[in-house]
CSV table of C-alpha atoms in Angstrom, one decimal:
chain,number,residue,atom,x,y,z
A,191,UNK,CA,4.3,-3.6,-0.2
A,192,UNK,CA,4.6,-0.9,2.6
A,193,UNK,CA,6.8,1.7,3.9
A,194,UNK,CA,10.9,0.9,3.7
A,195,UNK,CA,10.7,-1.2,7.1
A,196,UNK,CA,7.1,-1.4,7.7
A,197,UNK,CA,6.9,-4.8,7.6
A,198,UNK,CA,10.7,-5.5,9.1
A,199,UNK,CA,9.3,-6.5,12.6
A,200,UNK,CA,9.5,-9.8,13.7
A,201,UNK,CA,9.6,-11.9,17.2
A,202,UNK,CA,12.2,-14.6,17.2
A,203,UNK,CA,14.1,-13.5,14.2
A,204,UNK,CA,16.6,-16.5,14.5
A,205,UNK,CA,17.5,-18.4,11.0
A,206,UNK,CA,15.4,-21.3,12.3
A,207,UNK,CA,12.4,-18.8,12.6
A,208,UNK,CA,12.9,-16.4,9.4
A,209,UNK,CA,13.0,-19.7,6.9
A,210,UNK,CA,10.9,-22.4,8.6
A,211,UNK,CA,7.9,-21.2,6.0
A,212,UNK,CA,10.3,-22.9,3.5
A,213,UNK,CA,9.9,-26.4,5.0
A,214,UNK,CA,5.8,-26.1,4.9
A,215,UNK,CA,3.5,-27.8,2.6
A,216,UNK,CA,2.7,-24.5,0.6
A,217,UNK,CA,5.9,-23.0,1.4
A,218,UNK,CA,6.5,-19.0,2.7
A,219,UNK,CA,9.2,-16.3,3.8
A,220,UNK,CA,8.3,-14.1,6.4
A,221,UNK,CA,7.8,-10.0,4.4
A,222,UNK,CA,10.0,-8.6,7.1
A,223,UNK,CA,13.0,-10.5,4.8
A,224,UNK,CA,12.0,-8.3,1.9
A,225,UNK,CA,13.5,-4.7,3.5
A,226,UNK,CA,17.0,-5.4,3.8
A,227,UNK,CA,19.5,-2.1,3.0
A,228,UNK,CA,18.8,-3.3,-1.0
A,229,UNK,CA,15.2,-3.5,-1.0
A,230,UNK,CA,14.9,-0.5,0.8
A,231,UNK,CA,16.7,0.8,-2.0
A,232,UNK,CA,14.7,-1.1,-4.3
A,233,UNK,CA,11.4,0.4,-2.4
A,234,UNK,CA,11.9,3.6,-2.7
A,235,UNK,CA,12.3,3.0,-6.8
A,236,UNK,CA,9.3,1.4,-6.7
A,237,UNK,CA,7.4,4.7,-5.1
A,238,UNK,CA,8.4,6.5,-8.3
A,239,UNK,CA,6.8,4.3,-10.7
A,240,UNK,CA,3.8,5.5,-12.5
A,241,UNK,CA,2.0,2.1,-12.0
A,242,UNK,CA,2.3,2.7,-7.9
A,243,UNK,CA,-0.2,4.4,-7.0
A,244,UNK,CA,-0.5,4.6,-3.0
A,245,UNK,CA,2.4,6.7,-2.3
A,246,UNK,CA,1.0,9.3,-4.0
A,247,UNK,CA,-2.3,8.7,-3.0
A,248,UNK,CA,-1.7,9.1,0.5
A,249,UNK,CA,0.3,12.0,-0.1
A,250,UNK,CA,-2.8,13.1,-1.8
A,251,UNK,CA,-4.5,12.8,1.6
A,252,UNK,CA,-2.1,14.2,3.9
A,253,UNK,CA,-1.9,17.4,1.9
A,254,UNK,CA,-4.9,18.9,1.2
A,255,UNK,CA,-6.5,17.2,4.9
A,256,UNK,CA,-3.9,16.5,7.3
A,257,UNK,CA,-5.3,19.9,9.0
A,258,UNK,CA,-8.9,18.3,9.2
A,259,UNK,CA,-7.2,15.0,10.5
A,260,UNK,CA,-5.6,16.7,13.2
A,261,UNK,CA,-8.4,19.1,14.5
A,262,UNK,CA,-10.9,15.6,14.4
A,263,UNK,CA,-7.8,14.0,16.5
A,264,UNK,CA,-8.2,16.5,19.5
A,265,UNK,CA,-10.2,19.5,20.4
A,266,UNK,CA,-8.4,23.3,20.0
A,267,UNK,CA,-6.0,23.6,23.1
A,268,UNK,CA,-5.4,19.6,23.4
A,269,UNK,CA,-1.0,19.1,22.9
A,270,UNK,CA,-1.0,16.5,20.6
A,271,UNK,CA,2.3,14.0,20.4
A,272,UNK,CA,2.8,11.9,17.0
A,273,UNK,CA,4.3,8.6,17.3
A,274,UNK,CA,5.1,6.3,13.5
A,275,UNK,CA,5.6,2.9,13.3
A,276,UNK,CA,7.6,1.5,10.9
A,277,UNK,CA,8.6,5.2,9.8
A,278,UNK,CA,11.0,4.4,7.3
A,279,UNK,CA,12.3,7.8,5.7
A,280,UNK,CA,8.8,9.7,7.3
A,281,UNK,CA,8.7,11.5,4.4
A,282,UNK,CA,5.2,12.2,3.8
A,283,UNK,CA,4.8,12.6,7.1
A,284,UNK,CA,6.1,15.5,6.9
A,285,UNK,CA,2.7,16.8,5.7
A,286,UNK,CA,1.2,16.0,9.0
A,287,UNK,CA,4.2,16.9,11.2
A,288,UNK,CA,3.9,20.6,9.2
A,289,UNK,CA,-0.4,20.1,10.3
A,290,UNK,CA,0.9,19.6,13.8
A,291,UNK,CA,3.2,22.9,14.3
A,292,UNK,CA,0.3,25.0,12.8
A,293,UNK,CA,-2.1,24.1,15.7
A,294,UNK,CA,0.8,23.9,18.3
A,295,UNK,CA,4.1,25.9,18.7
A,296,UNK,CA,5.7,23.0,19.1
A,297,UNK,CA,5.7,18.5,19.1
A,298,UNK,CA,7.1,15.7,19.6
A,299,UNK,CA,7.8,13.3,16.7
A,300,UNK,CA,8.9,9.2,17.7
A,301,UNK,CA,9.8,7.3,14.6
A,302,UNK,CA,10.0,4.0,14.9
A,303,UNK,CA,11.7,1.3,13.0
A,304,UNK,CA,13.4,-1.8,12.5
A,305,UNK,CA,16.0,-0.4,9.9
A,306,UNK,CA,18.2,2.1,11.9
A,307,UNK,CA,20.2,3.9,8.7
A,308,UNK,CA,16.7,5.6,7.4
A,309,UNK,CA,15.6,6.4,11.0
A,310,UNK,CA,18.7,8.7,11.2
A,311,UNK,CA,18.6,9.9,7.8
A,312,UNK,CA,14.9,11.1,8.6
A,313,UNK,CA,15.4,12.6,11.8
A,314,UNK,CA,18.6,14.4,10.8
A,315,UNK,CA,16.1,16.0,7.8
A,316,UNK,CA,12.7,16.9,10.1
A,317,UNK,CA,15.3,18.6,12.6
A,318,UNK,CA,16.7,20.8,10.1
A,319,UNK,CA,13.4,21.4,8.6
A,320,UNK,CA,11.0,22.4,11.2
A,321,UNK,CA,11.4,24.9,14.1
A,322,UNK,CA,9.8,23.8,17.4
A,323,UNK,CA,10.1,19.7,16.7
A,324,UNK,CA,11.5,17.3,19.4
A,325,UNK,CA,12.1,14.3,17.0
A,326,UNK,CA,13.1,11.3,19.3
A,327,UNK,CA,13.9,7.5,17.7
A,328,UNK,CA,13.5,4.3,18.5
A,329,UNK,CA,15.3,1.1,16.5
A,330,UNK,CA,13.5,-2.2,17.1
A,331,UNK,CA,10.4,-4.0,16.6
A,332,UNK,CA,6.9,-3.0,16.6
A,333,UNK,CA,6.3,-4.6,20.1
A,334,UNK,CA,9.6,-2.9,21.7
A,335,UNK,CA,8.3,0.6,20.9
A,336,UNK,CA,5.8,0.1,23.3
A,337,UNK,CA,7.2,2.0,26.2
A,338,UNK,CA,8.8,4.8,24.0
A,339,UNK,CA,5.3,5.3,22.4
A,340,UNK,CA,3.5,5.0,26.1
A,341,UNK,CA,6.2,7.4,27.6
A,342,UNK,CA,4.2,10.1,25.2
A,343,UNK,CA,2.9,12.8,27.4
A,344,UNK,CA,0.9,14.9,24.9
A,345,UNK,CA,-2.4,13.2,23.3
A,346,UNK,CA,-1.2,10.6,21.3
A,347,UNK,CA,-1.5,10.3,17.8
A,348,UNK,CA,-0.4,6.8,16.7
A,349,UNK,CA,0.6,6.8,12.9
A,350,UNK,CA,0.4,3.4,10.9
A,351,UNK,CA,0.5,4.4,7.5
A,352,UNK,CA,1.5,3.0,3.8
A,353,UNK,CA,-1.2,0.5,4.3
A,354,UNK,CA,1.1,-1.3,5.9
A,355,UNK,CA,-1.8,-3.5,8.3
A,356,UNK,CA,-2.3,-5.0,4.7
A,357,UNK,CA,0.9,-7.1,4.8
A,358,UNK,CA,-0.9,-9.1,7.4
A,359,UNK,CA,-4.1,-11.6,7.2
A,360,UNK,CA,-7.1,-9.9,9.1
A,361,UNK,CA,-6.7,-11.4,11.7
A,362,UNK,CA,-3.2,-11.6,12.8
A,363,UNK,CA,-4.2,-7.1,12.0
A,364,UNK,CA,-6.3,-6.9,14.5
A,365,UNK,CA,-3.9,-8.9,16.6
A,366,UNK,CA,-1.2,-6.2,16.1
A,367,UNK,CA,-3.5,-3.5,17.0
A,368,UNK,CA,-4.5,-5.1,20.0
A,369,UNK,CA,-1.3,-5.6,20.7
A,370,UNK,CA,-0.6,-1.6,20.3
A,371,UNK,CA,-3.8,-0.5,22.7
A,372,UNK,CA,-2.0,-0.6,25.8
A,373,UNK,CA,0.6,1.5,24.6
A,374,UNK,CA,-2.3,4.0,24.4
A,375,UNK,CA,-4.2,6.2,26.7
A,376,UNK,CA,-7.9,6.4,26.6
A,377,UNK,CA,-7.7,9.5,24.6
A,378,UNK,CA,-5.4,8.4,21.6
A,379,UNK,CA,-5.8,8.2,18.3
A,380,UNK,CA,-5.0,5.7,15.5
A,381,UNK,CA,-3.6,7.4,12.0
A,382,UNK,CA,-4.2,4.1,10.0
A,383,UNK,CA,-3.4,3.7,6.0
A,384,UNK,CA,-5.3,1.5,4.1
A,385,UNK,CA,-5.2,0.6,0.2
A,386,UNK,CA,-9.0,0.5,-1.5
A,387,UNK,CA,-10.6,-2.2,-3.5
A,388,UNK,CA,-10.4,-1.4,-7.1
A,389,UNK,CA,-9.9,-2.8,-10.7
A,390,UNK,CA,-7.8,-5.4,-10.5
A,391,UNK,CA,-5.5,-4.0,-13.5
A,392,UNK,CA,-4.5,-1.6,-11.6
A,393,UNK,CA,-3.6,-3.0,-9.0
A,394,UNK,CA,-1.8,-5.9,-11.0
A,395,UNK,CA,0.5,-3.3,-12.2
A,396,UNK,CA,1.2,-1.7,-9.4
A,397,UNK,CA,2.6,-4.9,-8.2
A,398,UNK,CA,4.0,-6.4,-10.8
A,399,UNK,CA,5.6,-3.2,-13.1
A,400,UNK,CA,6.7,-2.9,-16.7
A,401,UNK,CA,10.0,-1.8,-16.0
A,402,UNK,CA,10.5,-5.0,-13.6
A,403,UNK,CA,11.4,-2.8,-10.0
A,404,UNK,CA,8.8,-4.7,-8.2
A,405,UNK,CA,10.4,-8.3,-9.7
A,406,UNK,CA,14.0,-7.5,-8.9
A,407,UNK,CA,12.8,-5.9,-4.8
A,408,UNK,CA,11.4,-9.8,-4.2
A,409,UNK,CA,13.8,-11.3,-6.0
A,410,UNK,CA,16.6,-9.3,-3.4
A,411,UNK,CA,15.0,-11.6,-0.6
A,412,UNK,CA,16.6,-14.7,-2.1
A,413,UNK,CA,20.0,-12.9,-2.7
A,414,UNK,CA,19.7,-11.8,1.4
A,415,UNK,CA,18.7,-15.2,2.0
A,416,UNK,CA,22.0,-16.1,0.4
A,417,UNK,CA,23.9,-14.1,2.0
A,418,UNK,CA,23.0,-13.8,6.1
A,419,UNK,CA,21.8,-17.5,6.1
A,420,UNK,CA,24.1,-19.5,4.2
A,421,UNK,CA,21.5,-20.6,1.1
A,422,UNK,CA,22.2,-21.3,-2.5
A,423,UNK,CA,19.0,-20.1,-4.4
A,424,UNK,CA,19.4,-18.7,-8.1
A,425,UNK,CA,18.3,-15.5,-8.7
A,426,UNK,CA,17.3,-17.0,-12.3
A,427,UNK,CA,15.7,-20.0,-11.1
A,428,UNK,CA,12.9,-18.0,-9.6
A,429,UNK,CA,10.2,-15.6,-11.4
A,430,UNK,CA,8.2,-12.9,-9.5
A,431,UNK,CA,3.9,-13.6,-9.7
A,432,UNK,CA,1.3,-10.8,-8.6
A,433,UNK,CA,-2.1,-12.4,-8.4
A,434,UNK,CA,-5.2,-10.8,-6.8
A,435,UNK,CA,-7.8,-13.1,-4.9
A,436,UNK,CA,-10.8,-11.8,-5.5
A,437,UNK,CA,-12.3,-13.8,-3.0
A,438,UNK,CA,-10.3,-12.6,-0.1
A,439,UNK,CA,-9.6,-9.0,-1.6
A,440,UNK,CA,-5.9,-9.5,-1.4
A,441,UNK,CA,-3.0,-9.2,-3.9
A,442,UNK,CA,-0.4,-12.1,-3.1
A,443,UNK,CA,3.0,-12.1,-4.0
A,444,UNK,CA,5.1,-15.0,-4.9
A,445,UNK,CA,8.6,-16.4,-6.3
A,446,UNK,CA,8.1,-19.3,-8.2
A,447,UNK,CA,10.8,-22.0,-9.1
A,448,UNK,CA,11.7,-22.5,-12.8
A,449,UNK,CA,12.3,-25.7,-13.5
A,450,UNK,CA,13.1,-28.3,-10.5
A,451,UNK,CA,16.2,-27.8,-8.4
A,452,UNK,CA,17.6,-28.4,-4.7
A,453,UNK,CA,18.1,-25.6,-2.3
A,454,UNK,CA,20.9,-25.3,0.6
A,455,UNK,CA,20.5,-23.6,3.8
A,456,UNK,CA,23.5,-23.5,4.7
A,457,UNK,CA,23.1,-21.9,8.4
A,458,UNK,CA,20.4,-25.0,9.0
A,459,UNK,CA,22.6,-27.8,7.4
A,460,UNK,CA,19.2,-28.5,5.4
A,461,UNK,CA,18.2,-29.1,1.5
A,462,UNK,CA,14.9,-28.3,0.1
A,463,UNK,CA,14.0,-29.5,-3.1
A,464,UNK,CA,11.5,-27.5,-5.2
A,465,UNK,CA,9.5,-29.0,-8.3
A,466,UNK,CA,8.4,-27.2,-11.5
A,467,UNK,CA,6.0,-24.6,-10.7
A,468,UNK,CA,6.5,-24.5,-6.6
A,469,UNK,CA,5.6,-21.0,-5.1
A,470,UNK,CA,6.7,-19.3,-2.0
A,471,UNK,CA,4.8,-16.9,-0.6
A,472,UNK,CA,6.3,-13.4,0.4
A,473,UNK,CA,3.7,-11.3,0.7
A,474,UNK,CA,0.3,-10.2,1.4
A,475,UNK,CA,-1.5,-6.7,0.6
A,476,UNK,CA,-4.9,-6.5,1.3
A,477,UNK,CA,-7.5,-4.5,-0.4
A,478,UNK,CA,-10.1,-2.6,1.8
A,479,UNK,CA,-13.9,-1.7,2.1
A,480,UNK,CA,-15.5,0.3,4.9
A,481,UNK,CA,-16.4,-3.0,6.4
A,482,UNK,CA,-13.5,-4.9,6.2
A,483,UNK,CA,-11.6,-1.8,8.2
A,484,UNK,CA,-14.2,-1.9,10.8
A,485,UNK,CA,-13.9,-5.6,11.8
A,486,UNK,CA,-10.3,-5.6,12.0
A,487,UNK,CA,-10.3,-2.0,14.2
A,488,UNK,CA,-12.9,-3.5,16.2
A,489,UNK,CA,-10.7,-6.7,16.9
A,490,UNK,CA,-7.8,-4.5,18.1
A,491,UNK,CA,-10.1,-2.4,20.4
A,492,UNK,CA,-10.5,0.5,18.0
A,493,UNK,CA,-13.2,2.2,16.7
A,494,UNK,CA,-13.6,4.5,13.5
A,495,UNK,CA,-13.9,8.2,13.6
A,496,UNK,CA,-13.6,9.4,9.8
A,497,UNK,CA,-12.7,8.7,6.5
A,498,UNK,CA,-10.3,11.0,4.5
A,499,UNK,CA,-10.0,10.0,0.6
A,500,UNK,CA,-7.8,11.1,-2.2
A,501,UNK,CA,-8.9,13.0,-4.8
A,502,UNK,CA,-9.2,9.7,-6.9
A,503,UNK,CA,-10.9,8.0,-4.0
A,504,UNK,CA,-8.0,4.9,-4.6
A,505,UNK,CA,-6.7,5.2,-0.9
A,506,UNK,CA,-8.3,6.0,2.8
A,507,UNK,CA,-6.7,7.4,5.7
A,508,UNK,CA,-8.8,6.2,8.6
A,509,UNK,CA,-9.1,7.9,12.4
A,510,UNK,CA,-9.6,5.7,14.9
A,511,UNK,CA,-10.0,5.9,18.4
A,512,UNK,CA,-9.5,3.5,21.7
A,513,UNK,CA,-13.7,1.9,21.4
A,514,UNK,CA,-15.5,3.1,24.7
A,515,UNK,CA,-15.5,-1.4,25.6
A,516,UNK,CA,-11.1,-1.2,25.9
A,517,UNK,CA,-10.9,2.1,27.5
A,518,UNK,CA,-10.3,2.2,31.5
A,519,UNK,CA,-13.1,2.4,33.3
A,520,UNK,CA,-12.8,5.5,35.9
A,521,UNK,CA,-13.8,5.8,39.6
């Protein structure tokens, strides 16, 4: 899981794009399908659970070094401008907005997001919290920030946080950071979350929680399913499964039919049957070493700068910046 609307970017969002996982061999929904307005709702529940961990973690981070980020982002006197994808409500980044207004009198804030109801919500709170913010918005996917985020003026300081590059396979992560760089001046910086390896109890529960918050948030995709695409799934019919791969370092989430039964989509005119047992996948969160970050940074043209850890060393903030091979060669 990420950030409320981390993950809600897609291209080609059509119905014959968001559900043609479902007609696969080991069949799969897009993540983006989880953060509707309910499982945003359902999200945010989930950060107050004792069994997740990373919110707090990362908040960890941000507030005892989101100073020492800063001053390693840019050198005393350098503007710097901070730019968020998949924002959501921004609320722990308030801790490094507050970092930002210490070294400057003043900054610019872009949130971006697919969901446009917390986007406003956030930006109506930051502007009536800090003196000396410009917060500007931006609604869409990741890819149509791009010129918002390049139209930065200031040193830019991308923020990617929540551990959000974990909802993707490694390399379809270093895709999307490529994919970012020329957004980016030579001098940027990447802000980049990222969940730890650890025992894999923990992270079991953090996914899959006594109370059942985590269950009912996947379980919402099928009833949004339902509802914008015309389908007939049971909300009974299907169970929630956290498993880790140790192997890969990932946990994987999954809805798995109960019993066998037929499907309709209703805005495809299609059936798909499902036997005892069959799983769709719905989401990805990978687990990270040193290592692992630096191959997938490296793959999107970044390089690593430093490591900040919470007190419990469960979660990394890394600081990136554009590798000397991507930046612009000058004459």
């Amino acid at each position: 899981m990420a950030e409320a609307g981390d993950t809600a970017q897609v291209d080609g969002d059509g119905p014959a794009d968001a559900l043609a996982g479902l007609f696969a061999p080991h069949k799969s929904l897009p993540s983006w399908l989880l953060y509707d307005d309910a499982g945003c709702a359902l999200y945010e529940r989930i950060t107050a659970l004792p069994e997740y961990y990373l919110p707090r973690a990362e908040t960890d981070i941000l507030a005892h070094q989101a100073d020492a980020i800063l001053a390693q982002a840019a050198e005393p006197g350098v503007a710097l401008a901070l730019a968020e994808i998949g924002a959501g409500t921004a609320t722990r980044t308030e801790l490094l907005i507050a970092a930002a207004l210490r070294r400057q009198s003043k900054c610019v804030y872009l949130a971006c997001d697919i969901a446009p109801a917390p986007l406003a919500a956030a930006a109506s709170r930051l502007r009536g919290t800090f003196t000396g913010l410009e917060v500007r918005t931006f609604a869409g996917t990741h890819g149509d920030a791009g010129p918002a985020i390049a139209a930065l003026t200031e040193r830019q300081v991308l923020l990617f946080l929540g551990s959000s590059i974990g909802n993707d396979p490694d390399p379809k992560a270093g895709a999307l950071l490529a994919a970012m760089r020329p957004w980016l001046r030579d001098d940027a910086r990447l802000v980049l979350g990222t969940d730890l390896k650890k025992d894999p109890r923990v992270l079991h529960a953090a996914y899959d929680d006594a109370q059942g918050v985590t269950a009912a948030f996947s379980l919402n995709l099928l009833a949004r399913l339902n509802r914008e695409y015309g389908c007939t799934f049971r909300l009974d019919a299907f169970r929630h499964v956290a498993e880790w791969d140790a192997a890969a370092a990932n946990i994987e989430i999954f809805l798995v039919a109960q019993g066998p039964q037929h499907v309709t989509i209703g805005e495809l005119g299609r059936d798909i049957a499902f036997v005892d047992g069959e799983r769709i996948h719905i989401e990805t969160s990978a687990k990270y070493d040193a290592a692992r970050v630096d191959r997938i940074l490296a793959s999107g043209g970044f390089e690593r700068v430093a490591t900040f850890l919470d007190s419990a060393e469960r979660y990394a903030i890394q600081l990136a910046q554009v590798a000397p091979t991507h930046r612009i060669p000058t004459t």
